[in-house]
Amino acid sequence: MSVEETNVKQNGRFCVLKIGALMAVIYWLIATIRSTILIADSSFFVNIYYPGFWDLALRVITVASMIGASFYLQKKLNEVKSERDTASEELSSINYLIETGDCPVIELDHHLRIKHANKAAAVLTAIKVDDLEFNDVLSTLFYPEDQEQIREFLEQSNQEILDRVVRIKARRMQKCYVTIRAAKELVEGKVSRQLLFLNDVTKFVTELESAEQRTATILAQLDQNPTPILLIDSQQIRFHNQAVQAAVQIPPEQITRETLIEFIETNCRDSEPLLQAIAKTCEESVPQDIETTFTIHGQERNLIIHLEPYGDEADTTAVWVRDITDLRALEHTHEQSISELAEQLKAAQANEAELRAEFEQHTNACRTERNQLIDELSSERQKNADLAAKLESLNDKTAHLESFLAERTSTNEILQDKLAQLQRDNSQLLADLDRMQEQWESILMPIMRTDRSGKLIKINSAGRRLLGLSENELLQSYLAGEQPAKLTDMLLQLDAGEARVSAELEFVHNEQKIILSCHGIKLNKPEGQFLIYGYDVTAFRQAQRELALTLDNSRYELEDVLNEVEIERERMNAILAGINDGIVITDMYNRVIKMNPKAEDVLGIRLSQALERPVHFIIRNHEIIDHIQQTVREKLYNHEFTLEIAPPHEQSIITLDCTATVIHDRNLHDQGVIIQLRRADVS
């Protein structure tokens, strides 16, 4: 607050007391003059100090009453001024909070035109506040397909929240989505003024669209998978891929839980256990594996059906089918090989019996060849033992081969599943890498990766274009003045373990200074590297400096305007006091805001009692309201009429000749009425 404002307030604080004291002095002088005139041979100076006991007592009582009334009026005036200052400060505080708040706020009039928008709304729409004001909010911010619904929402007095997300017109690259909440001021059941609170939900809408795209991609991959996959519950089939359609030979729109059960009962060799297992998995969430035989395309196929509970829902089951027909055929081939080896063993045992019979037959006939035959017999026995050992070895090898084949088959299936999963993960990672690379290059803010020394390792296109950065260069070389020290301190804090560090750095590019609000993040991999990104706040800092200068200039201009207003107010009071007719000034709500002394005398009421009261409270005739409304409605400047009133302190009714004139501001808006009063019985 300036010294001049303080002096004005101090001077105006005791103005009523000063006037009361002045009136007391004037009264004392008038009483002295009267006593001097009425009492012969009396002195003026003696009458001032000691006019007589009764006269002195009367003067003292009158002066005390004046001073007491002045004290009371001064107290009431101070209370009114204090309340007015408090209300003004609260209103300024609320306006400041709305203007500087993070939530975009737009004020609308009853014609849905923008009266004011705060800085957050201008930032959200990328439109200057001056370009937003006095424009229709529907055509300025909303697209044609949403305008009718938003108009209904704004015109309804009982709805404060719009139950949907709408897209607004914003001068920026990305689409902008918001939710709307309205605070409405109602006059006679109609919306006269309202505040729109816009909540930016662009990020959430973008993430939702991205999640829907990823879900569609996963469903497409499952649909193309050669393994039959289903997702069923107790009522319906929620999902099935093309492999299921190819297996059951049923059109996609006809595949239901009932048609699937009918297919199982028709083509499954033992359908009852399979249906019971499906029902048990849906009801009890118990995973199961069922091996059964199906007739598919006229051929019997051995299948393993895997049943697995899916998600958080109790009755939803994921089903996928694995064909093991080739594995069973391979097992059958191994069984045949084992049977052939057993037959060969039986044939060898039969040969041994025949040899023993021949030996017994020839023993009696060939005594001379006994030793030779004994040797041959021993040799044959040794051969038989070797054959038995070989047969046992073959049996062991066969069993080992069977177990090894089973292990290799199981391992091969697991490896195939892992290989397919790795291929899918690799494709997804490559797609994510390409998408991240495109996003890296398309981001408009400078992003760079550095090591502990500040050496640039990777830079996006915005960093090269805006700051002229190059890889394998020190970031400190692009900074000016004390900025390298700030960057070094920022890197040391990140290296010390800080999760996120922010600093404002000043770059020099093409002989221009660019100020970035930089944020640093320490990367987990590779170790010892940091990611730094920043926002260009050069224009914001320049605007801050210009705003400070503008505020200083506005403050001085406001002080001058206040002084001029005070002077004009004193001049108007002097003019009104000098007018012989009574003058009453009302505002646009027919409340008294000004009266001259002549009007107080005519109406028998003081301005302090009539201030902010309805005009018919002081001009006690309800016809005055009709005349004021006619003056405002027809924009009359000398509307003459006559009223009869009964002043509070008079017994008789007096007649007033009145003239009413409408008051306009510079925009020709109605601001009130001036009423000129003159008693008809006084010329």
PDB file of N, CA and C in Angstrom, residues 377-457:
ATOM      1  N   LEU A 377      29.339-129.526 -27.955  1.00  0.00           N
ATOM      2  CA  LEU A 377      28.233-129.173 -27.067  1.00  0.00           C
ATOM      3  C   LEU A 377      28.611-128.016 -26.139  1.00  0.00           C
ATOM      4  N   SER A 378      29.844-128.102 -25.632  1.00  0.00           N
ATOM      5  CA  SER A 378      30.298-127.000 -24.753  1.00  0.00           C
ATOM      6  C   SER A 378      30.331-125.679 -25.525  1.00  0.00           C
ATOM      7  N   SER A 379      30.811-125.829 -26.784  1.00  0.00           N
ATOM      8  CA  SER A 379      30.873-124.622 -27.604  1.00  0.00           C
ATOM      9  C   SER A 379      29.476-124.056 -27.859  1.00  0.00           C
ATOM     10  N   GLU A 380      28.519-124.983 -28.111  1.00  0.00           N
ATOM     11  CA  GLU A 380      27.151-124.506 -28.351  1.00  0.00           C
ATOM     12  C   GLU A 380      26.550-123.861 -27.103  1.00  0.00           C
ATOM     13  N   ARG A 381      26.877-124.492 -25.940  1.00  0.00           N
ATOM     14  CA  ARG A 381      26.368-123.907 -24.701  1.00  0.00           C
ATOM     15  C   ARG A 381      26.932-122.492 -24.473  1.00  0.00           C
ATOM     16  N   GLN A 382      28.239-122.402 -24.810  1.00  0.00           N
ATOM     17  CA  GLN A 382      28.835-121.070 -24.652  1.00  0.00           C
ATOM     18  C   GLN A 382      28.165-120.052 -25.584  1.00  0.00           C
ATOM     19  N   LYS A 383      27.874-120.518 -26.808  1.00  0.00           N
ATOM     20  CA  LYS A 383      27.190-119.629 -27.751  1.00  0.00           C
ATOM     21  C   LYS A 383      25.799-119.243 -27.242  1.00  0.00           C
ATOM     22  N   ASN A 384      25.100-120.268 -26.670  1.00  0.00           N
ATOM     23  CA  ASN A 384      23.770-119.969 -26.139  1.00  0.00           C
ATOM     24  C   ASN A 384      23.834-118.951 -25.003  1.00  0.00           C
ATOM     25  N   ALA A 385      24.887-119.136 -24.147  1.00  0.00           N
ATOM     26  CA  ALA A 385      25.047-118.170 -23.046  1.00  0.00           C
ATOM     27  C   ALA A 385      25.317-116.770 -23.591  1.00  0.00           C
ATOM     28  N   ASP A 386      26.179-116.746 -24.634  1.00  0.00           N
ATOM     29  CA  ASP A 386      26.451-115.429 -25.238  1.00  0.00           C
ATOM     30  C   ASP A 386      25.189-114.822 -25.849  1.00  0.00           C
ATOM     31  N   LEU A 387      24.395-115.727 -26.529  1.00  0.00           N
ATOM     32  CA  LEU A 387      23.149-115.226 -27.115  1.00  0.00           C
ATOM     33  C   LEU A 387      22.186-114.719 -26.034  1.00  0.00           C
ATOM     34  N   ALA A 388      22.135-115.452 -24.895  1.00  0.00           N
ATOM     35  CA  ALA A 388      21.254-115.010 -23.804  1.00  0.00           C
ATOM     36  C   ALA A 388      21.713-113.668 -23.240  1.00  0.00           C
ATOM     37  N   ALA A 389      23.067-113.555 -23.090  1.00  0.00           N
ATOM     38  CA  ALA A 389      23.591-112.274 -22.587  1.00  0.00           C
ATOM     39  C   ALA A 389      23.282-111.139 -23.565  1.00  0.00           C
ATOM     40  N   LYS A 390      23.478-111.453 -24.882  1.00  0.00           N
ATOM     41  CA  LYS A 390      23.167-110.432 -25.888  1.00  0.00           C
ATOM     42  C   LYS A 390      21.680-110.064 -25.866  1.00  0.00           C
ATOM     43  N   LEU A 391      20.815-111.134 -25.679  1.00  0.00           N
ATOM     44  CA  LEU A 391      19.383-110.874 -25.634  1.00  0.00           C
ATOM     45  C   LEU A 391      19.023-109.987 -24.439  1.00  0.00           C
ATOM     46  N   GLU A 392      19.648-110.313 -23.272  1.00  0.00           N
ATOM     47  CA  GLU A 392      19.392-109.487 -22.089  1.00  0.00           C
ATOM     48  C   GLU A 392      19.883-108.056 -22.302  1.00  0.00           C
ATOM     49  N   SER A 393      21.061-107.956 -22.958  1.00  0.00           N
ATOM     50  CA  SER A 393      21.584-106.618 -23.253  1.00  0.00           C
ATOM     51  C   SER A 393      20.654-105.862 -24.200  1.00  0.00           C
ATOM     52  N   LEU A 394      20.118-106.612 -25.190  1.00  0.00           N
ATOM     53  CA  LEU A 394      19.180-105.977 -26.120  1.00  0.00           C
ATOM     54  C   LEU A 394      17.909-105.516 -25.396  1.00  0.00           C
ATOM     55  N   ASN A 395      17.438-106.359 -24.444  1.00  0.00           N
ATOM     56  CA  ASN A 395      16.253-105.951 -23.671  1.00  0.00           C
ATOM     57  C   ASN A 395      16.519-104.678 -22.872  1.00  0.00           C
ATOM     58  N   ASP A 396      17.738-104.652 -22.231  1.00  0.00           N
ATOM     59  CA  ASP A 396      18.086-103.442 -21.471  1.00  0.00           C
ATOM     60  C   ASP A 396      18.168-102.223 -22.388  1.00  0.00           C
ATOM     61  N   LYS A 397      18.813-102.420 -23.550  1.00  0.00           N
ATOM     62  CA  LYS A 397      18.920-101.300 -24.494  1.00  0.00           C
ATOM     63  C   LYS A 397      17.541-100.845 -24.977  1.00  0.00           C
ATOM     64  N   THR A 398      16.650-101.842 -25.204  1.00  0.00           N
ATOM     65  CA  THR A 398      15.301-101.492 -25.664  1.00  0.00           C
ATOM     66  C   THR A 398      14.560-100.662 -24.608  1.00  0.00           C
ATOM     67  N   ALA A 399      14.664-101.116 -23.331  1.00  0.00           N
ATOM     68  CA  ALA A 399      14.012-100.352 -22.255  1.00  0.00           C
ATOM     69  C   ALA A 399      14.611 -98.954 -22.131  1.00  0.00           C
ATOM     70  N   HIS A 400      15.973 -98.897 -22.244  1.00  0.00           N
ATOM     71  CA  HIS A 400      16.625 -97.587 -22.163  1.00  0.00           C
ATOM     72  C   HIS A 400      16.194 -96.683 -23.319  1.00  0.00           C
ATOM     73  N   LEU A 401      16.104 -97.306 -24.520  1.00  0.00           N
ATOM     74  CA  LEU A 401      15.672 -96.525 -25.685  1.00  0.00           C
ATOM     75  C   LEU A 401      14.234 -96.022 -25.515  1.00  0.00           C
ATOM     76  N   GLU A 402      13.378 -96.878 -24.933  1.00  0.00           N
ATOM     77  CA  GLU A 402      11.992 -96.451 -24.718  1.00  0.00           C
ATOM     78  C   GLU A 402      11.925 -95.249 -23.770  1.00  0.00           C
ATOM     79  N   SER A 403      12.651 -95.372 -22.632  1.00  0.00           N
ATOM     80  CA  SER A 403      12.639 -94.243 -21.685  1.00  0.00           C
ATOM     81  C   SER A 403      13.276 -93.001 -22.299  1.00  0.00           C
ATOM     82  N   PHE A 404      14.379 -93.221 -23.048  1.00  0.00           N
ATOM     83  CA  PHE A 404      15.042 -92.077 -23.680  1.00  0.00           C
ATOM     84  C   PHE A 404      14.132 -91.425 -24.725  1.00  0.00           C
ATOM     85  N   LEU A 405      13.403 -92.284 -25.474  1.00  0.00           N
ATOM     86  CA  LEU A 405      12.498 -91.756 -26.491  1.00  0.00           C
ATOM     87  C   LEU A 405      11.360 -90.962 -25.839  1.00  0.00           C
ATOM     88  N   ALA A 406      10.832 -91.495 -24.712  1.00  0.00           N
ATOM     89  CA  ALA A 406       9.762 -90.762 -24.012  1.00  0.00           C
ATOM     90  C   ALA A 406      10.261 -89.413 -23.503  1.00  0.00           C
ATOM     91  N   GLU A 407      11.503 -89.425 -22.922  1.00  0.00           N
ATOM     92  CA  GLU A 407      12.063 -88.161 -22.427  1.00  0.00           C
ATOM     93  C   GLU A 407      12.288 -87.176 -23.565  1.00  0.00           C
ATOM     94  N   ARG A 408      12.839 -87.707 -24.690  1.00  0.00           N
ATOM     95  CA  ARG A 408      13.089 -86.824 -25.830  1.00  0.00           C
ATOM     96  C   ARG A 408      11.783 -86.270 -26.401  1.00  0.00           C
ATOM     97  N   THR A 409      10.720 -87.106 -26.400  1.00  0.00           N
ATOM     98  CA  THR A 409       9.426 -86.636 -26.907  1.00  0.00           C
ATOM     99  C   THR A 409       8.870 -85.510 -26.030  1.00  0.00           C
ATOM    100  N   SER A 410       8.931 -85.751 -24.696  1.00  0.00           N
ATOM    101  CA  SER A 410       8.453 -84.705 -23.775  1.00  0.00           C
ATOM    102  C   SER A 410       9.294 -83.443 -23.890  1.00  0.00           C
ATOM    103  N   THR A 411      10.642 -83.648 -23.953  1.00  0.00           N
ATOM    104  CA  THR A 411      11.532 -82.477 -24.070  1.00  0.00           C
ATOM    105  C   THR A 411      11.287 -81.734 -25.379  1.00  0.00           C
ATOM    106  N   ASN A 412      11.059 -82.509 -26.444  1.00  0.00           N
ATOM    107  CA  ASN A 412      10.818 -81.894 -27.755  1.00  0.00           C
ATOM    108  C   ASN A 412       9.543 -81.042 -27.729  1.00  0.00           C
ATOM    109  N   GLU A 413       8.490 -81.543 -27.064  1.00  0.00           N
ATOM    110  CA  GLU A 413       7.254 -80.757 -26.970  1.00  0.00           C
ATOM    111  C   GLU A 413       7.473 -79.473 -26.174  1.00  0.00           C
ATOM    112  N   ILE A 414       8.206 -79.615 -25.048  1.00  0.00           N
ATOM    113  CA  ILE A 414       8.469 -78.420 -24.226  1.00  0.00           C
ATOM    114  C   ILE A 414       9.286 -77.405 -25.013  1.00  0.00           C
ATOM    115  N   LEU A 415      10.321 -77.932 -25.735  1.00  0.00           N
ATOM    116  CA  LEU A 415      11.156 -77.022 -26.523  1.00  0.00           C
ATOM    117  C   LEU A 415      10.355 -76.344 -27.634  1.00  0.00           C
ATOM    118  N   GLN A 416       9.437 -77.114 -28.245  1.00  0.00           N
ATOM    119  CA  GLN A 416       8.609 -76.506 -29.293  1.00  0.00           C
ATOM    120  C   GLN A 416       7.732 -75.390 -28.719  1.00  0.00           C
ATOM    121  N   ASP A 417       7.130 -75.659 -27.531  1.00  0.00           N
ATOM    122  CA  ASP A 417       6.313 -74.609 -26.893  1.00  0.00           C
ATOM    123  C   ASP A 417       7.154 -73.390 -26.552  1.00  0.00           C
ATOM    124  N   LYS A 418       8.349 -73.640 -25.961  1.00  0.00           N
ATOM    125  CA  LYS A 418       9.213 -72.508 -25.601  1.00  0.00           C
ATOM    126  C   LYS A 418       9.677 -71.746 -26.838  1.00  0.00           C
ATOM    127  N   LEU A 419       9.994 -72.516 -27.925  1.00  0.00           N
ATOM    128  CA  LEU A 419      10.438 -71.858 -29.151  1.00  0.00           C
ATOM    129  C   LEU A 419       9.326 -70.981 -29.734  1.00  0.00           C
ATOM    130  N   ALA A 420       8.092 -71.507 -29.722  1.00  0.00           N
ATOM    131  CA  ALA A 420       6.976 -70.696 -30.230  1.00  0.00           C
ATOM    132  C   ALA A 420       6.762 -69.454 -29.376  1.00  0.00           C
ATOM    133  N   GLN A 421       6.868 -69.633 -28.036  1.00  0.00           N
ATOM    134  CA  GLN A 421       6.708 -68.477 -27.144  1.00  0.00           C
ATOM    135  C   GLN A 421       7.814 -67.460 -27.364  1.00  0.00           C
ATOM    136  N   LEU A 422       9.072 -67.972 -27.534  1.00  0.00           N
ATOM    137  CA  LEU A 422      10.192 -67.054 -27.775  1.00  0.00           C
ATOM    138  C   LEU A 422      10.023 -66.303 -29.094  1.00  0.00           C
ATOM    139  N   GLN A 423       9.518 -67.002 -30.119  1.00  0.00           N
ATOM    140  CA  GLN A 423       9.288 -66.322 -31.397  1.00  0.00           C
ATOM    141  C   GLN A 423       8.238 -65.220 -31.244  1.00  0.00           C
ATOM    142  N   ARG A 424       7.147 -65.534 -30.492  1.00  0.00           N
ATOM    143  CA  ARG A 424       6.129 -64.504 -30.275  1.00  0.00           C
ATOM    144  C   ARG A 424       6.683 -63.339 -29.464  1.00  0.00           C
ATOM    145  N   ASP A 425       7.453 -63.676 -28.414  1.00  0.00           N
ATOM    146  CA  ASP A 425       8.038 -62.596 -27.592  1.00  0.00           C
ATOM    147  C   ASP A 425       9.007 -61.761 -28.407  1.00  0.00           C
ATOM    148  N   ASN A 426       9.793 -62.445 -29.277  1.00  0.00           N
ATOM    149  CA  ASN A 426      10.758 -61.706 -30.093  1.00  0.00           C
ATOM    150  C   ASN A 426      10.041 -60.760 -31.055  1.00  0.00           C
ATOM    151  N   SER A 427       8.954 -61.255 -31.665  1.00  0.00           N
ATOM    152  CA  SER A 427       8.198 -60.387 -32.580  1.00  0.00           C
ATOM    153  C   SER A 427       7.607 -59.192 -31.833  1.00  0.00           C
ATOM    154  N   GLN A 428       7.059 -59.469 -30.634  1.00  0.00           N
ATOM    155  CA  GLN A 428       6.488 -58.370 -29.842  1.00  0.00           C
ATOM    156  C   GLN A 428       7.554 -57.365 -29.438  1.00  0.00           C
ATOM    157  N   LEU A 429       8.745 -57.882 -29.031  1.00  0.00           N
ATOM    158  CA  LEU A 429       9.830 -56.978 -28.632  1.00  0.00           C
ATOM    159  C   LEU A 429      10.306 -56.130 -29.806  1.00  0.00           C
ATOM    160  N   LEU A 430      10.403 -56.756 -30.996  1.00  0.00           N
ATOM    161  CA  LEU A 430      10.823 -55.982 -32.170  1.00  0.00           C
ATOM    162  C   LEU A 430       9.796 -54.891 -32.494  1.00  0.00           C
ATOM    163  N   ALA A 431       8.497 -55.259 -32.397  1.00  0.00           N
ATOM    164  CA  ALA A 431       7.466 -54.247 -32.660  1.00  0.00           C
ATOM    165  C   ALA A 431       7.511 -53.128 -31.626  1.00  0.00           C
ATOM    166  N   ASP A 432       7.696 -53.526 -30.340  1.00  0.00           N
ATOM    167  CA  ASP A 432       7.795 -52.494 -29.287  1.00  0.00           C
ATOM    168  C   ASP A 432       9.019 -51.625 -29.497  1.00  0.00           C
ATOM    169  N   LEU A 433      10.136 -52.243 -29.939  1.00  0.00           N
ATOM    170  CA  LEU A 433      11.353 -51.462 -30.166  1.00  0.00           C
ATOM    171  C   LEU A 433      11.149 -50.452 -31.292  1.00  0.00           C
ATOM    172  N   ASP A 434      10.509 -50.902 -32.391  1.00  0.00           N
ATOM    173  CA  ASP A 434      10.249 -49.961 -33.493  1.00  0.00           C
ATOM    174  C   ASP A 434       9.315 -48.841 -33.045  1.00  0.00           C
ATOM    175  N   ARG A 435       8.276 -49.205 -32.284  1.00  0.00           N
ATOM    176  CA  ARG A 435       7.334 -48.183 -31.821  1.00  0.00           C
ATOM    177  C   ARG A 435       8.008 -47.196 -30.873  1.00  0.00           C
ATOM    178  N   MET A 436       8.858 -47.723 -29.965  1.00  0.00           N
ATOM    179  CA  MET A 436       9.563 -46.825 -29.037  1.00  0.00           C
ATOM    180  C   MET A 436      10.543 -45.929 -29.786  1.00  0.00           C
ATOM    181  N   GLN A 437      11.185 -46.476 -30.835  1.00  0.00           N
ATOM    182  CA  GLN A 437      12.110 -45.649 -31.608  1.00  0.00           C
ATOM    183  C   GLN A 437      11.356 -44.521 -32.318  1.00  0.00           C
ATOM    184  N   GLU A 438      10.168 -44.854 -32.879  1.00  0.00           N
ATOM    185  CA  GLU A 438       9.364 -43.809 -33.526  1.00  0.00           C
ATOM    186  C   GLU A 438       8.916 -42.764 -32.510  1.00  0.00           C
ATOM    187  N   GLN A 439       8.479 -43.235 -31.310  1.00  0.00           N
ATOM    188  CA  GLN A 439       8.073 -42.278 -30.279  1.00  0.00           C
ATOM    189  C   GLN A 439       9.241 -41.424 -29.833  1.00  0.00           C
ATOM    190  N   TRP A 440      10.441 -42.039 -29.705  1.00  0.00           N
ATOM    191  CA  TRP A 440      11.644 -41.290 -29.312  1.00  0.00           C
ATOM    192  C   TRP A 440      11.911 -40.142 -30.278  1.00  0.00           C
ATOM    193  N   GLU A 441      11.791 -40.434 -31.584  1.00  0.00           N
ATOM    194  CA  GLU A 441      12.081 -39.406 -32.581  1.00  0.00           C
ATOM    195  C   GLU A 441      10.938 -38.399 -32.726  1.00  0.00           C
ATOM    196  N   SER A 442       9.682 -38.833 -32.395  1.00  0.00           N
ATOM    197  CA  SER A 442       8.545 -37.932 -32.604  1.00  0.00           C
ATOM    198  C   SER A 442       8.266 -37.024 -31.414  1.00  0.00           C
ATOM    199  N   ILE A 443       8.878 -37.302 -30.263  1.00  0.00           N
ATOM    200  CA  ILE A 443       8.645 -36.442 -29.087  1.00  0.00           C
ATOM    201  C   ILE A 443       9.218 -35.065 -29.360  1.00  0.00           C
ATOM    202  N   LEU A 444       8.450 -34.036 -29.068  1.00  0.00           N
ATOM    203  CA  LEU A 444       8.840 -32.661 -29.382  1.00  0.00           C
ATOM    204  C   LEU A 444       9.803 -32.082 -28.359  1.00  0.00           C
ATOM    205  N   MET A 445       9.891 -32.664 -27.170  1.00  0.00           N
ATOM    206  CA  MET A 445      10.814 -32.133 -26.176  1.00  0.00           C
ATOM    207  C   MET A 445      12.195 -32.772 -26.350  1.00  0.00           C
ATOM    208  N   PRO A 446      13.283 -32.039 -26.069  1.00  0.00           N
ATOM    209  CA  PRO A 446      14.635 -32.592 -26.184  1.00  0.00           C
ATOM    210  C   PRO A 446      14.854 -33.701 -25.156  1.00  0.00           C
ATOM    211  N   ILE A 447      15.337 -34.853 -25.621  1.00  0.00           N
ATOM    212  CA  ILE A 447      15.658 -35.985 -24.747  1.00  0.00           C
ATOM    213  C   ILE A 447      17.066 -36.453 -25.103  1.00  0.00           C
ATOM    214  N   MET A 448      17.891 -36.674 -24.088  1.00  0.00           N
ATOM    215  CA  MET A 448      19.279 -37.079 -24.335  1.00  0.00           C
ATOM    216  C   MET A 448      19.707 -38.080 -23.272  1.00  0.00           C
ATOM    217  N   ARG A 449      20.663 -38.948 -23.646  1.00  0.00           N
ATOM    218  CA  ARG A 449      21.249 -39.919 -22.721  1.00  0.00           C
ATOM    219  C   ARG A 449      22.729 -39.612 -22.573  1.00  0.00           C
ATOM    220  N   THR A 450      23.195 -39.473 -21.313  1.00  0.00           N
ATOM    221  CA  THR A 450      24.580 -39.092 -21.036  1.00  0.00           C
ATOM    222  C   THR A 450      25.191 -40.062 -20.041  1.00  0.00           C
ATOM    223  N   ASP A 451      26.548 -39.983 -19.923  1.00  0.00           N
ATOM    224  CA  ASP A 451      27.239 -40.744 -18.880  1.00  0.00           C
ATOM    225  C   ASP A 451      27.551 -39.820 -17.710  1.00  0.00           C
ATOM    226  N   ARG A 452      28.396 -40.279 -16.792  1.00  0.00           N
ATOM    227  CA  ARG A 452      28.683 -39.494 -15.580  1.00  0.00           C
ATOM    228  C   ARG A 452      29.408 -38.196 -15.903  1.00  0.00           C
ATOM    229  N   SER A 453      30.206 -38.185 -16.968  1.00  0.00           N
ATOM    230  CA  SER A 453      30.977 -36.986 -17.301  1.00  0.00           C
ATOM    231  C   SER A 453      30.170 -35.971 -18.103  1.00  0.00           C
ATOM    232  N   GLY A 454      28.944 -36.316 -18.516  1.00  0.00           N
ATOM    233  CA  GLY A 454      28.133 -35.412 -19.322  1.00  0.00           C
ATOM    234  C   GLY A 454      28.286 -35.647 -20.816  1.00  0.00           C
ATOM    235  N   LYS A 455      28.959 -36.715 -21.210  1.00  0.00           N
ATOM    236  CA  LYS A 455      29.132 -37.012 -22.631  1.00  0.00           C
ATOM    237  C   LYS A 455      27.807 -37.503 -23.212  1.00  0.00           C
ATOM    238  N   LEU A 456      27.412 -36.924 -24.359  1.00  0.00           N
ATOM    239  CA  LEU A 456      26.149 -37.268 -25.004  1.00  0.00           C
ATOM    240  C   LEU A 456      26.284 -38.605 -25.723  1.00  0.00           C
ATOM    241  N   ILE A 457      25.402 -39.553 -25.392  1.00  0.00           N
ATOM    242  CA  ILE A 457      25.438 -40.884 -25.999  1.00  0.00           C
ATOM    243  C   ILE A 457      24.351 -41.027 -27.063  1.00  0.00           C
TER     244      ILE A 457
END
